[in-house]
Amino acid sequence: MDQLSSLKLLGSWADSHTHRVQLALKLKGLEFDYQEEDVVNISPALLLHNPVYNKVPVLLHKDRPVVESVVILQYIDETWTGNPLMPADPFERAVARFWCHFAEDKLAPAVGAVFSSSGEGQKAAVDQVHENLKLLECELRDGAFKERRFFGGDKIGLLDIVLGCGSYWLAVFEEVMSVKLVDPESFPAFHAWLRDFEEQNEVKETIPAIDKLLEYARGVRQMMLSLSSSTSTSVPATAAANTTGNDDVTIDAIDASSG
């Protein structure tokens, strides 16, 4: 098929937003070329295809760029209709989009703040992460996603991809920051969902090895602490996590969502 040709992804190995697109393409059974980007020394291709943000991921379909990870996911789902990522019912589609926005607007900034702060500021950020996870736990237990294996139903859907590609960083943060973010006793439904998500073959093929993620996170954390000490100011949460629509890659890998 002509539409299946000329798919190329510009991304970064540690970027959760790149992982979202990679996972969606794999779930759809689509073959694609991948180009690793240096997010410090931006390539001419990235500057050309995303001149507004100069950030990954960028999906090229027949040399036409699509940017912003959630936009890319919806484009993929609408272009290749097999193995749908979004429900058919318009209301359920709206619910999935709302919780994607929640992940971008609420959860990701809180997770980023945990990574970029210390002391009382970090404690407040951890509390905020827990408040956000309580909302997701409630939806899984009694709300829109009750009795579902995944947010998308029996199979991984759009919201699973948005939340899952990034949630693995929660375990990395627990190790690096010595904090507890996902307590299985406090969030049993969310914890069970995340473990099931991470066990899927396509997810295992997409997410980097934990030791590599730990090394990366420790390096970025040290860099941020050094910067914070030299400037006597706290590093903004947006520098610590890829939070919403910009798909920033300073440590966007850490984020639990995208824009």
Coordinates of C-alpha atoms in Angstrom, one line a residue:
M1 CA 0.0 0.0 0.0
D2 CA 1.2 3.4 -0.9
Q3 CA 0.2 4.8 2.5
L4 CA 2.4 2.3 4.2
S5 CA 5.5 3.6 2.5
S6 CA 7.6 6.6 3.4
L7 CA 7.1 6.6 7.2
K8 CA 10.0 8.1 9.1
L9 CA 10.2 9.0 12.8
L10 CA 12.6 11.6 14.2
G11 CA 13.0 10.9 17.9
S12 CA 15.2 10.5 20.9
W13 CA 15.9 7.2 22.7
A14 CA 15.1 8.6 26.2
D15 CA 12.1 10.6 25.2
S16 CA 8.7 9.2 26.3
H17 CA 6.9 11.1 23.6
T18 CA 9.0 9.3 21.0
H19 CA 8.2 6.1 22.7
R20 CA 4.5 6.8 22.3
V21 CA 4.8 7.1 18.6
Q22 CA 7.0 4.1 18.3
L23 CA 4.5 2.0 20.3
A24 CA 1.5 3.2 18.3
L25 CA 3.3 2.3 15.0
K26 CA 4.1 -1.1 16.4
L27 CA 0.6 -1.7 17.6
K28 CA -0.7 -0.8 14.2
G29 CA 1.8 -3.1 12.5
L30 CA 3.4 -0.3 10.5
E31 CA 7.0 -0.4 9.4
F32 CA 9.0 2.9 9.7
D33 CA 12.5 4.3 9.5
Y34 CA 13.9 5.8 12.6
Q35 CA 16.3 8.7 12.9
E36 CA 17.9 9.4 16.3
E37 CA 18.1 13.1 17.1
D38 CA 20.7 14.9 19.2
V39 CA 18.4 17.2 21.2
V40 CA 21.3 19.5 22.0
N41 CA 22.8 19.8 18.5
I42 CA 19.5 19.9 16.5
S43 CA 19.7 18.5 13.0
P44 CA 18.8 20.4 9.9
A45 CA 16.0 17.9 9.3
L46 CA 14.4 18.6 12.7
L47 CA 14.7 22.4 12.2
L48 CA 13.1 22.0 8.8
H49 CA 10.2 19.8 9.9
N50 CA 9.4 21.3 13.2
P51 CA 10.4 25.0 12.9
V52 CA 7.9 26.1 15.6
Y53 CA 9.3 24.0 18.5
N54 CA 12.4 22.3 17.1
K55 CA 11.6 19.2 19.1
V56 CA 11.0 15.5 18.7
P57 CA 9.0 13.5 17.9
V58 CA 8.3 14.3 14.3
L59 CA 6.5 11.7 12.0
L60 CA 7.2 12.1 8.3
H61 CA 4.6 10.5 6.1
K62 CA 5.4 10.9 2.4
D63 CA 7.8 13.7 3.5
R64 CA 4.9 15.6 5.2
P65 CA 5.6 16.3 8.9
V66 CA 3.2 15.7 11.7
V67 CA 4.3 17.0 15.1
E68 CA 3.3 16.8 18.8
S69 CA 3.0 13.2 20.1
V70 CA -0.8 13.1 20.8
V71 CA -1.5 14.8 17.5
I72 CA 0.7 12.1 15.8
L73 CA -1.1 9.3 17.6
Q74 CA -4.5 10.5 16.4
Y75 CA -3.1 11.0 12.9
I76 CA -1.8 7.4 12.8
D77 CA -5.2 6.1 14.1
E78 CA -7.2 8.1 11.5
T79 CA -4.9 7.2 8.6
W80 CA -4.6 3.4 9.4
T81 CA -7.9 2.3 10.8
G82 CA -6.9 -1.3 11.6
N83 CA -6.2 -2.1 15.3
P84 CA -7.9 1.2 16.4
L85 CA -6.4 3.1 19.3
M86 CA -9.5 5.2 19.9
P87 CA -13.0 3.9 20.7
A88 CA -15.7 4.2 18.1
D89 CA -18.2 5.9 20.4
P90 CA -17.9 9.7 20.3
F91 CA -18.5 10.1 24.0
E92 CA -15.8 7.5 24.9
R93 CA -13.4 9.3 22.5
A94 CA -14.1 12.5 24.3
V95 CA -13.4 10.9 27.7
A96 CA -10.1 9.5 26.4
R97 CA -9.1 12.9 25.1
F98 CA -10.0 14.5 28.4
W99 CA -7.8 12.1 30.4
C100 CA -5.0 12.6 27.9
H101 CA -5.2 16.3 28.6
F102 CA -5.2 15.6 32.4
A103 CA -2.0 13.6 32.0
E104 CA -0.4 16.5 30.1
D105 CA -1.8 19.3 32.2
K106 CA -1.8 17.8 35.8
L107 CA 0.2 14.6 36.2
A108 CA 3.3 15.3 34.1
P109 CA 4.1 18.7 35.6
A110 CA 3.8 17.2 39.1
V111 CA 6.1 14.3 38.2
G112 CA 8.5 16.8 36.6
A113 CA 8.5 18.9 39.8
V114 CA 9.5 15.8 41.9
F115 CA 12.5 15.4 39.7
S116 CA 13.5 19.0 39.7
S117 CA 13.0 19.9 43.3
S118 CA 14.2 18.9 46.8
G119 CA 13.2 19.3 50.4
E120 CA 9.8 20.7 51.1
G121 CA 9.2 21.5 47.5
Q122 CA 9.8 17.9 46.5
K123 CA 7.5 16.7 49.3
A124 CA 4.7 19.0 47.9
A125 CA 5.3 17.7 44.4
V126 CA 5.1 14.0 45.6
D127 CA 1.8 14.9 47.3
Q128 CA 0.5 16.4 44.1
V129 CA 1.5 13.3 42.1
H130 CA -0.4 11.2 44.7
E131 CA -3.5 13.4 44.4
N132 CA -3.5 13.0 40.6
L133 CA -3.0 9.2 40.9
K134 CA -6.0 9.1 43.2
L135 CA -8.1 10.5 40.5
L136 CA -6.9 7.9 38.0
E137 CA -7.3 5.1 40.6
C138 CA -10.9 6.2 41.2
E139 CA -11.7 6.1 37.4
L140 CA -10.2 2.7 37.1
R141 CA -12.1 1.4 40.2
D142 CA -15.5 3.1 39.9
G143 CA -15.5 5.4 37.0
A144 CA -15.3 5.5 33.2
F145 CA -12.7 2.7 33.0
K146 CA -14.2 0.3 35.6
E147 CA -13.6 -3.4 35.1
R148 CA -11.4 -2.7 32.1
R149 CA -8.1 -4.4 31.6
F150 CA -6.7 -1.3 29.9
F151 CA -8.0 2.2 29.6
G152 CA -8.7 1.3 26.0
G153 CA -10.6 -1.9 27.0
D154 CA -9.2 -5.3 26.3
K155 CA -6.4 -3.9 24.3
I156 CA -4.0 -0.9 24.7
G157 CA -5.6 2.3 23.5
L158 CA -4.6 6.0 23.0
L159 CA -4.8 6.8 26.7
D160 CA -2.8 3.7 27.7
I161 CA -0.1 4.9 25.4
V162 CA -0.1 8.5 26.7
L163 CA 0.0 7.4 30.3
G164 CA 2.1 4.3 30.0
C165 CA 4.9 5.8 28.0
G166 CA 6.3 7.8 30.8
S167 CA 4.9 6.0 33.8
Y168 CA 7.9 3.7 33.8
W169 CA 9.9 6.7 34.8
L170 CA 8.0 6.7 38.1
A171 CA 10.0 3.6 39.2
V172 CA 13.2 5.3 38.0
F173 CA 12.4 8.3 40.1
E174 CA 11.7 6.2 43.1
E175 CA 15.2 4.8 42.8
V176 CA 17.0 8.0 42.0
M177 CA 15.1 10.3 44.3
S178 CA 14.3 7.9 47.2
V179 CA 10.6 8.7 47.1
K180 CA 7.5 6.5 46.8
L181 CA 5.2 7.5 44.0
V182 CA 3.2 4.4 43.1
D183 CA 2.4 2.4 46.2
P184 CA 0.5 -0.8 45.2
E185 CA -1.5 -0.6 48.4
S186 CA -2.6 3.0 47.8
F187 CA -3.1 2.6 44.1
P188 CA -3.8 -1.1 43.4
A189 CA -5.8 -0.6 40.2
F190 CA -3.3 1.8 38.7
H191 CA -0.3 -0.3 39.8
A192 CA -1.9 -3.5 38.3
W193 CA -2.6 -1.6 35.1
L194 CA 0.9 -0.3 34.8
R195 CA 2.4 -3.8 35.4
D196 CA 0.2 -5.3 32.7
F197 CA 1.0 -2.5 30.3
E198 CA 4.7 -3.0 30.8
E199 CA 4.4 -6.8 30.2
Q200 CA 3.1 -6.3 26.6
N201 CA 5.6 -7.4 24.0
E202 CA 5.3 -4.2 22.0
V203 CA 6.0 -2.1 25.1
K204 CA 9.0 -4.3 26.1
E205 CA 10.4 -3.7 22.6
T206 CA 9.9 0.1 22.9
I207 CA 11.0 1.0 26.4
P208 CA 14.8 1.2 27.0
A209 CA 16.5 -1.0 29.6
I210 CA 16.0 0.1 33.2
D211 CA 19.7 0.4 33.9
K212 CA 20.1 2.7 31.0
L213 CA 17.2 4.9 32.2
L214 CA 18.6 5.0 35.7
E215 CA 22.0 6.1 34.4
Y216 CA 20.4 8.8 32.3
A217 CA 18.2 10.1 35.1
R218 CA 21.0 10.3 37.6
G219 CA 23.1 12.3 35.1
V220 CA 20.3 14.7 34.4
R221 CA 19.5 15.0 38.1
Q222 CA 23.1 15.9 38.9
M223 CA 23.2 18.4 36.1
M224 CA 20.0 20.1 37.4
L225 CA 21.2 20.2 41.0
S226 CA 24.5 21.7 39.9
L227 CA 22.6 24.3 37.9
S228 CA 20.3 25.0 40.8
S229 CA 23.2 25.5 43.1
S230 CA 25.1 27.9 40.8
T231 CA 22.0 30.1 40.2
S232 CA 20.4 29.8 43.7
T233 CA 17.1 29.2 41.9
S234 CA 15.0 26.1 41.5
V235 CA 14.9 24.6 38.0
P236 CA 11.5 24.9 36.5
A237 CA 9.5 21.7 36.3
T238 CA 9.2 22.1 32.6
A239 CA 12.9 21.7 32.3
A240 CA 12.7 18.4 34.2
A241 CA 9.9 16.7 32.4
N242 CA 8.4 16.8 29.1
T243 CA 5.1 17.9 30.3
T244 CA 2.6 19.2 27.7
G245 CA 2.5 20.2 24.1
N246 CA 6.1 21.0 23.5
D247 CA 7.5 17.5 23.8
D248 CA 10.7 19.0 25.2
V249 CA 13.5 16.5 25.7
T250 CA 15.6 17.8 28.5
I251 CA 14.2 14.9 30.4
D252 CA 10.9 14.5 28.7
A253 CA 11.6 10.9 29.0
I254 CA 10.4 11.3 32.6
D255 CA 7.0 12.5 31.7
A256 CA 3.8 10.6 31.9
S257 CA 2.1 12.3 29.1
S258 CA 2.4 14.5 26.0
G259 CA 0.7 17.1 23.9

